mmCIF file of C-alpha atoms in Angstrom:
data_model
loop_
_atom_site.group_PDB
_atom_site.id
_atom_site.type_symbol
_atom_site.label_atom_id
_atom_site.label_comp_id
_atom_site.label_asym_id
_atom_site.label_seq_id
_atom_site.Cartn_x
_atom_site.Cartn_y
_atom_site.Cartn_z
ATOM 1 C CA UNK A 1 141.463 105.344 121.432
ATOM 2 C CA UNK A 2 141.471 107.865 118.492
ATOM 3 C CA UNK A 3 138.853 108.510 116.702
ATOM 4 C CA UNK A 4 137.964 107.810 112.947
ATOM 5 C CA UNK A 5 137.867 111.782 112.421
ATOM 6 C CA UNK A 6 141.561 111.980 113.437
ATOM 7 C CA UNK A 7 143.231 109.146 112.381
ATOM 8 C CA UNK A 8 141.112 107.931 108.997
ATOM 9 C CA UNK A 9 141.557 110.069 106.643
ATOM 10 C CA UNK A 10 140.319 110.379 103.086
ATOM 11 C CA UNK A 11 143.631 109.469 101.528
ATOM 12 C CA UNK A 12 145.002 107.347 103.904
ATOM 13 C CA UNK A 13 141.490 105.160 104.244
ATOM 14 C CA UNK A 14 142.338 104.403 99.979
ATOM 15 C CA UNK A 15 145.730 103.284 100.674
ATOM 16 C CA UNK A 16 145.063 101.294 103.926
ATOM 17 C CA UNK A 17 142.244 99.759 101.623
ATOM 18 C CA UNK A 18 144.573 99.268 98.839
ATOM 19 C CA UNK A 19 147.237 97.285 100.707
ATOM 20 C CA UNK A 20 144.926 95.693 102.518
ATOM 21 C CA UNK A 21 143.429 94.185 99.105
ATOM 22 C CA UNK A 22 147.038 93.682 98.146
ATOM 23 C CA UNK A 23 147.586 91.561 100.540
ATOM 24 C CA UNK A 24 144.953 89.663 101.465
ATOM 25 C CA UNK A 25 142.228 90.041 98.926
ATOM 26 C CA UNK A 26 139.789 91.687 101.305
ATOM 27 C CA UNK A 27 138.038 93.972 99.366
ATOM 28 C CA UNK A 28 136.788 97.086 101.717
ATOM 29 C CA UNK A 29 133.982 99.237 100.444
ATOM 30 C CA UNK A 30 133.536 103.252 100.258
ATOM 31 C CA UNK A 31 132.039 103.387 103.878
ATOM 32 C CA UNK A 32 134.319 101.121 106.122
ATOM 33 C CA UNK A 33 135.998 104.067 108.003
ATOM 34 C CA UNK A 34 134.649 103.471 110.926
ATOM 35 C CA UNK A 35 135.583 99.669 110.920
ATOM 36 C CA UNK A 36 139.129 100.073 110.415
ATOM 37 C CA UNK A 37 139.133 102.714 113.060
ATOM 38 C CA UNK A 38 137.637 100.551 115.428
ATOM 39 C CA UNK A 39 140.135 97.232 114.862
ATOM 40 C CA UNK A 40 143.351 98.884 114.413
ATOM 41 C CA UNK A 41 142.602 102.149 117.265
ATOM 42 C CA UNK A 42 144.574 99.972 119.572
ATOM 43 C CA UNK A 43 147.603 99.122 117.113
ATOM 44 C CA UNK A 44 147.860 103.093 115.955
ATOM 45 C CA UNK A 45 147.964 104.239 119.909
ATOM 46 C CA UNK A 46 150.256 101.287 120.864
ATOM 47 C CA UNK A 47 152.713 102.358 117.526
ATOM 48 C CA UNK A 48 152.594 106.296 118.197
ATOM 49 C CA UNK A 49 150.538 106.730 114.722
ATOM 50 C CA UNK A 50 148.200 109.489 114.720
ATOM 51 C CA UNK A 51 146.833 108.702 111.121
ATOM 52 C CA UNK A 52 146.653 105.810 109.183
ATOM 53 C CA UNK A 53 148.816 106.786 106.117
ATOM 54 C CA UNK A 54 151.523 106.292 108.974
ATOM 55 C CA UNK A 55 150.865 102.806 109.421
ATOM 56 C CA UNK A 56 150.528 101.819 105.809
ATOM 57 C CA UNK A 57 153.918 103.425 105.496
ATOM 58 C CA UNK A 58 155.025 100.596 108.187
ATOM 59 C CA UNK A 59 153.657 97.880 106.844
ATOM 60 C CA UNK A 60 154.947 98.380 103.650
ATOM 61 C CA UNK A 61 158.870 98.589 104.849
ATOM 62 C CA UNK A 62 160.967 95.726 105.097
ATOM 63 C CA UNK A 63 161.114 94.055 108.234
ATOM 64 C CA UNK A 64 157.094 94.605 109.032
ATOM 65 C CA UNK A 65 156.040 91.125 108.797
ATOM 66 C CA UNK A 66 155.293 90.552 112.875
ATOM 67 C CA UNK A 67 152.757 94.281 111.861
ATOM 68 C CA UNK A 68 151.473 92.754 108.899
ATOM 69 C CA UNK A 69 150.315 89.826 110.557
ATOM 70 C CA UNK A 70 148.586 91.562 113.352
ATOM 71 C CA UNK A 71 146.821 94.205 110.697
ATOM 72 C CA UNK A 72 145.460 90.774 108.908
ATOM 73 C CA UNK A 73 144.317 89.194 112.111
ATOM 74 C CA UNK A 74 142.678 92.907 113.073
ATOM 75 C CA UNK A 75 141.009 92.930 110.374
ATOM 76 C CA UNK A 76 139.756 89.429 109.278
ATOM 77 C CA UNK A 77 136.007 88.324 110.236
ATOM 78 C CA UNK A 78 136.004 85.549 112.079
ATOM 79 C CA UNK A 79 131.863 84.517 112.794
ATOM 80 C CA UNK A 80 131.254 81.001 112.834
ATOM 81 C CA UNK A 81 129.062 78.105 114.963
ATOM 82 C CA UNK A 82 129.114 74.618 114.497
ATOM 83 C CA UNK A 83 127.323 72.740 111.825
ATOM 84 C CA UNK A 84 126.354 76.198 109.775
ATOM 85 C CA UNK A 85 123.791 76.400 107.482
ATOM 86 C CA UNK A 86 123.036 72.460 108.685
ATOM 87 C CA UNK A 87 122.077 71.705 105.148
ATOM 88 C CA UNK A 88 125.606 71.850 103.753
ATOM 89 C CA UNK A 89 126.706 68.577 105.807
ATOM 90 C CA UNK A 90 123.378 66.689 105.530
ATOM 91 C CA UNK A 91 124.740 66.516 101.991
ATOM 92 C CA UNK A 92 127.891 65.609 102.751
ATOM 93 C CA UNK A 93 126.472 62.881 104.725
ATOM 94 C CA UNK A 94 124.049 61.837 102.593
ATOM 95 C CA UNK A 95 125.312 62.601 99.239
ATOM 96 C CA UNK A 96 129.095 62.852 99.048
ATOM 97 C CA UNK A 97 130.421 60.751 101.778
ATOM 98 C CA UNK A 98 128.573 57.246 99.925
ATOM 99 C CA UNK A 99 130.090 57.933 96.522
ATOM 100 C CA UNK A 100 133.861 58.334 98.431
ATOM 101 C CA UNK A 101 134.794 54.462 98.543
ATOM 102 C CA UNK A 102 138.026 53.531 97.413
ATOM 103 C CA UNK A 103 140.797 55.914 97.821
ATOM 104 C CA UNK A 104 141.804 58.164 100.900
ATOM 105 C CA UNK A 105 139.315 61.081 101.344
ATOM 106 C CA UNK A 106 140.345 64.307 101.265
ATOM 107 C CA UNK A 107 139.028 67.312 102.382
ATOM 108 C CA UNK A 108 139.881 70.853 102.594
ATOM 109 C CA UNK A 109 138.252 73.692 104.762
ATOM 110 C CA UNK A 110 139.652 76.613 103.316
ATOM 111 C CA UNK A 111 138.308 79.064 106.300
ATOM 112 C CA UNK A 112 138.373 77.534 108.915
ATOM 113 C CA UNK A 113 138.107 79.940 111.616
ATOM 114 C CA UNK A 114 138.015 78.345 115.164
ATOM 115 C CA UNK A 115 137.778 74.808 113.799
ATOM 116 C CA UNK A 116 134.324 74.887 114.100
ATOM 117 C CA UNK A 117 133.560 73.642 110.256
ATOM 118 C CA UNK A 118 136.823 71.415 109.959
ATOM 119 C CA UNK A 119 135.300 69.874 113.170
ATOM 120 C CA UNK A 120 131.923 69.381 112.611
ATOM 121 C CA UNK A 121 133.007 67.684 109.036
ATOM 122 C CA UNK A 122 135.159 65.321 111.381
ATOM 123 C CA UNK A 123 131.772 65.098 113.221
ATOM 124 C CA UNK A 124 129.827 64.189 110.222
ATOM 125 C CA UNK A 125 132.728 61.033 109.055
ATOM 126 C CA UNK A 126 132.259 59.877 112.087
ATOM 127 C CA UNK A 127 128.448 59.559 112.407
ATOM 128 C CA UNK A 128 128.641 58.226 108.821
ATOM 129 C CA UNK A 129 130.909 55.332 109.468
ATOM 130 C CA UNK A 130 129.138 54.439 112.555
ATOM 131 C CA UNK A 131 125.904 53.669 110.319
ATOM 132 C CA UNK A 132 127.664 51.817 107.594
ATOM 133 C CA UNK A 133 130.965 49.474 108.894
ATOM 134 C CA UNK A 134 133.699 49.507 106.717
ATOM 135 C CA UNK A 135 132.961 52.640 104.572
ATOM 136 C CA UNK A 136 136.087 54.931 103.922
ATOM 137 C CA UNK A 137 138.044 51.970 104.748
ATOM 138 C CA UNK A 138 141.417 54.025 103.342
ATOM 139 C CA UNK A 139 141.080 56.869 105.659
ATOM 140 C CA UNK A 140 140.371 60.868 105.786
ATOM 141 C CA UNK A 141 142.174 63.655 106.158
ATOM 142 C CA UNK A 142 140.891 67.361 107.118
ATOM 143 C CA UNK A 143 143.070 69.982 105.871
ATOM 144 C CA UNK A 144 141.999 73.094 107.114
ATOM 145 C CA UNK A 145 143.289 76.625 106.921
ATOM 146 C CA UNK A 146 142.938 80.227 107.883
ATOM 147 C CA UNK A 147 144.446 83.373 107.096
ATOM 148 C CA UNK A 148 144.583 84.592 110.715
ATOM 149 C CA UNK A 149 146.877 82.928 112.666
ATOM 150 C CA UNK A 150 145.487 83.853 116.325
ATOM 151 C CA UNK A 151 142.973 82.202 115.282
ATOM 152 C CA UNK A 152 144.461 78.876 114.072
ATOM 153 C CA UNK A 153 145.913 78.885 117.223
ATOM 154 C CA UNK A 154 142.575 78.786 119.046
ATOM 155 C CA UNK A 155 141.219 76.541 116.628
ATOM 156 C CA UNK A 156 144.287 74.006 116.735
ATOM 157 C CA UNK A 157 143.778 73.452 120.919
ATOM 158 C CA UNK A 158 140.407 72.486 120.059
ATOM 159 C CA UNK A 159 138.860 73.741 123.491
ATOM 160 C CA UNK A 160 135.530 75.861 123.321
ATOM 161 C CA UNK A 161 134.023 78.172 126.315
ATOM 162 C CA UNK A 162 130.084 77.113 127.255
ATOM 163 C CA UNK A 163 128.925 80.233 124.657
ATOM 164 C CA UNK A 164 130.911 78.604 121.415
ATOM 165 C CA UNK A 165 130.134 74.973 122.510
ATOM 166 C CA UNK A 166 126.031 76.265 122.421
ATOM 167 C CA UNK A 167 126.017 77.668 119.059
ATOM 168 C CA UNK A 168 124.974 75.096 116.739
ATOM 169 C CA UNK A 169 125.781 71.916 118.683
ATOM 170 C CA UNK A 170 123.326 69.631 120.579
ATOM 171 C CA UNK A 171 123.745 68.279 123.808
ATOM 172 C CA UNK A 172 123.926 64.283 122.447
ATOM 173 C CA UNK A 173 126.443 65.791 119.982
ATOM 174 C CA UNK A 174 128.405 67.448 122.685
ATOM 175 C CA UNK A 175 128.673 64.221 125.390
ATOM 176 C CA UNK A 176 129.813 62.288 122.281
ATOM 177 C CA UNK A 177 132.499 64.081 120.791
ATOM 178 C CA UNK A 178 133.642 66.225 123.782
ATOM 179 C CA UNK A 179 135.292 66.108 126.880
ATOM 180 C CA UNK A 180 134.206 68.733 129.603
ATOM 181 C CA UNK A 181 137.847 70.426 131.160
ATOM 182 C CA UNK A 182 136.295 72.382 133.527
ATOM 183 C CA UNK A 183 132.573 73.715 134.634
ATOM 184 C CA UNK A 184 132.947 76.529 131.280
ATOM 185 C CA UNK A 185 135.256 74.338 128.603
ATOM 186 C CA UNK A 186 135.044 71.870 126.680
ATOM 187 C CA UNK A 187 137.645 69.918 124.302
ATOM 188 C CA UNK A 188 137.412 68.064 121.229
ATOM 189 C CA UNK A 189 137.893 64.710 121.590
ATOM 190 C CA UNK A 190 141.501 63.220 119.842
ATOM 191 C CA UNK A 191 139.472 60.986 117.552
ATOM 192 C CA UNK A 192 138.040 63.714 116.209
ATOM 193 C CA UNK A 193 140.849 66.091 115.641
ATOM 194 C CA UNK A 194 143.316 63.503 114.774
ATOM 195 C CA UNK A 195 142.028 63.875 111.410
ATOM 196 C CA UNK A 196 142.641 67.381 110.822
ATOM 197 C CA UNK A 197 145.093 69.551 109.920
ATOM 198 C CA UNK A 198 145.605 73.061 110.419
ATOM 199 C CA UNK A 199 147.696 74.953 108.625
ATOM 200 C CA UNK A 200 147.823 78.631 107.826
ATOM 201 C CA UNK A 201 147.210 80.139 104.225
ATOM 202 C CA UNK A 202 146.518 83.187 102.225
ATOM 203 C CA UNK A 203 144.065 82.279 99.951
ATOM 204 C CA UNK A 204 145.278 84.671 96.888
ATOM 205 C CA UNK A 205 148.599 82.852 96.775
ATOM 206 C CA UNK A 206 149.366 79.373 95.204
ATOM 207 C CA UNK A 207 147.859 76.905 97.246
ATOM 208 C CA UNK A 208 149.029 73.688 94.991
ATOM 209 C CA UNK A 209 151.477 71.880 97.699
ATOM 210 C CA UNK A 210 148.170 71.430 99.421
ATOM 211 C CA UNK A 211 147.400 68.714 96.935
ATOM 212 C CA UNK A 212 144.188 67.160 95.737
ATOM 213 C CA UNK A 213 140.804 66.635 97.184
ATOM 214 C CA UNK A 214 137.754 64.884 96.903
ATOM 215 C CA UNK A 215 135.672 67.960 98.617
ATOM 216 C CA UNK A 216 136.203 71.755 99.341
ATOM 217 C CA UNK A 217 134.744 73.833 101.637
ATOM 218 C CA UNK A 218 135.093 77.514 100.841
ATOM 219 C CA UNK A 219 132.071 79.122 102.994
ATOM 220 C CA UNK A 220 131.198 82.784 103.417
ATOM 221 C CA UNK A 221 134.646 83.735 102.582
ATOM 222 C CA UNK A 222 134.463 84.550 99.036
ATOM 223 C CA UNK A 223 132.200 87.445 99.925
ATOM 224 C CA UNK A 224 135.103 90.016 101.006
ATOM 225 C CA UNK A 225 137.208 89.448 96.990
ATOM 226 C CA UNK A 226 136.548 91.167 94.269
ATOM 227 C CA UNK A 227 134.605 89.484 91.534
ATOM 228 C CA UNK A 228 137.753 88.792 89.872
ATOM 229 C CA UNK A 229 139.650 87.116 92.733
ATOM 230 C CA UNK A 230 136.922 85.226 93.375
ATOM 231 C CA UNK A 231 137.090 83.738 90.035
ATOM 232 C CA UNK A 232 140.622 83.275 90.009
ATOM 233 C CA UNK A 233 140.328 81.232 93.328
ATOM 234 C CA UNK A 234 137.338 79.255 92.235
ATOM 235 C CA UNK A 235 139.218 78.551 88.967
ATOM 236 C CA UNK A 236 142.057 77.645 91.175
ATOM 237 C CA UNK A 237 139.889 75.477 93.189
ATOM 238 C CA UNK A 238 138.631 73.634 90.446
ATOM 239 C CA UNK A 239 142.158 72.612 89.775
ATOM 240 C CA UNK A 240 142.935 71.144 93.580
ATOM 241 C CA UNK A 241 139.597 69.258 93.184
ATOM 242 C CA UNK A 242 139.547 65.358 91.387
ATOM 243 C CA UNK A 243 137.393 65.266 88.369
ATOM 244 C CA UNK A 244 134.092 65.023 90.115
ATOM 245 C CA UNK A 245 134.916 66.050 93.322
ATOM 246 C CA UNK A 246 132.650 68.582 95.037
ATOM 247 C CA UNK A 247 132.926 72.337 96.151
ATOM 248 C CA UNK A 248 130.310 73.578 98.673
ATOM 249 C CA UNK A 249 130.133 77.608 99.066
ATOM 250 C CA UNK A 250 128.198 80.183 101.855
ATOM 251 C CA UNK A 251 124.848 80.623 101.175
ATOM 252 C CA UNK A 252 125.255 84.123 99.750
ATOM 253 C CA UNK A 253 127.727 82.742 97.669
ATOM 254 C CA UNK A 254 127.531 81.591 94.172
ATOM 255 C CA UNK A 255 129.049 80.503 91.114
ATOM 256 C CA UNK A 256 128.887 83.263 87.549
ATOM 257 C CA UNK A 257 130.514 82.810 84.352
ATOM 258 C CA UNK A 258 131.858 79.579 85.293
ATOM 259 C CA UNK A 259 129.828 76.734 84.168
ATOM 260 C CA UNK A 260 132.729 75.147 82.205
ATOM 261 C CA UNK A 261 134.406 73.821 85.584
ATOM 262 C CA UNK A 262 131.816 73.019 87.614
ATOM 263 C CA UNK A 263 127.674 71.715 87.153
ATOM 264 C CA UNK A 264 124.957 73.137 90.233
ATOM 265 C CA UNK A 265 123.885 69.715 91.730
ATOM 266 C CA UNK A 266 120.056 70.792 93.265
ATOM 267 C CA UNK A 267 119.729 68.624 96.809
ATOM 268 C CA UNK A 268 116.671 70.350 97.927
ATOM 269 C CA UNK A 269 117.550 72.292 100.622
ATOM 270 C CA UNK A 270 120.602 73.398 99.414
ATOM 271 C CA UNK A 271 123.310 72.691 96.323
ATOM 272 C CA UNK A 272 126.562 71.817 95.858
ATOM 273 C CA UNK A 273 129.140 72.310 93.073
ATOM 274 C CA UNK A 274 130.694 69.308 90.934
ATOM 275 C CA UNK A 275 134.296 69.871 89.408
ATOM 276 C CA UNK A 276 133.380 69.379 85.366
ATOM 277 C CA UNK A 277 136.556 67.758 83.712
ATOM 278 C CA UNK A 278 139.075 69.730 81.558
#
């Protein structure tokens, strides 16, 4: 594989990180050398590139959409385990879910990974409606999305090796909502993912044919924009939630300069953000 020192270099890092901003909205800082060199080693070798500033010239010709895509799915992060954080769906349970009565809920997971959050959401309806008959009597829908579309792939089949099924997931949880394929996978059962959607989506373009929902997730995402395209998505966000509907963020994640579209709702642990209306 070649080496940071030969195929990284000064001017070429700037314009890979440009594009890659560009495109995506992944903001790379001074110091990532050695992380581009690491995920893309294999695409430079397999396209004859020797440095970098070669492959940016690819990707920005027409006709390098099949490149592009790989690049994105090279270099998107894609760490996740089921129920994360914990405290964000206790409120959903406890909180969110109760005041959603009368119309269809709907609920986006705008990074979605391997289905792990969409899922355990999914997870969290159902144990709610199994404690209080007839709630949500009009329905839910999931609508989850990814920028990486490997990984919606993955996440779409809904089957998990004996490592991903651990992390996060209790064994009452797992016999309930999971059917064992073999001694090292497991798959989600179809009552679970009938309810969601995958679909795949760039978070720095429009996202308005999605629609309207009652709740957004948009965890530990955020944290690879610039300030300002995280405002512009929040502010976006704001608009694809109803007037009181809730936004829940990573825990390194917060809300600045924007208290006119949404109020902090403390639920000790934890908060959550409620669209303000405009």
């Amino acid at each position: 594989m070649l080496s940071s020192t030969n195929a990284i270099t000064p001017n070429g890092y700037i314009r890979f990180r440009d594009y890659l901003q560009k495109v995506c909205g992944i903001s790379l800082s001074d110091n990532k050398q050695y992380l581009v060199a690491s995920r893309l080693g294999k695409v430079l070798e397999r396209e004859g590139f020797s440095r970098i500033e070669q492959l940016v010239d690819a990707l920005e010709r027409i006709g390098s959409a099949k490149l592009k895509e790989e690049v994105i799915n090279a270099m998107t992060t894609n760490e996740t385990l089921w129920f994360r954080d914990v405290h964000p769906f206790t409120i959903l349970k406890e909180k969110v879910l109760p005041e959603m009565t009368s119309a269809p809920l709907r609920i986006w997971s705008a990074a979605s990974s391997t289905g792990q959050e969409p899922y355990s959401i999914s997870m969290v309806i159902e144990e709610f409606k199994s404690t209080r008959p007839g709630a949500l009597k009009a329905g839910e829908k999931i609508v989850a999305t990814d920028i990486c579309t490997n990984i919606l792939k993955h996440a779409k089949q809904g089957e998990y090796d004996s490592l991903a099924i651990a992390r996060g997931l209790g064994p009452d949880l797992q016999r309930r909502y999971f059917e064992k394929i073999n001694d090292s996978t497991w798959k989600i059962k179809p009552a679970l993912s009938a309810r969601v959607e995958f679909k795949h989506l760039n978070l720095i373009e429009s996202f308005s044919m999605l629609g309207k929902f009652d709740v957004i997730f948009c965890r530990n995402v955020l944290i690879y924009f610039t300030v300002e395209l995280k405002q512009d998505i929040l502010k976006r966000m704001h608009a694809a939630l109803k007037p009181g509907g809730y936004l829940f963020l990573g825990g390194s994640e917060a809300l600045s300069g924007l208290s006119d579209y949404f109020d902090i709702v403390q639920c000790h642990p934890g908060i959550v953000y409620k669209a303000k209306p405009r």
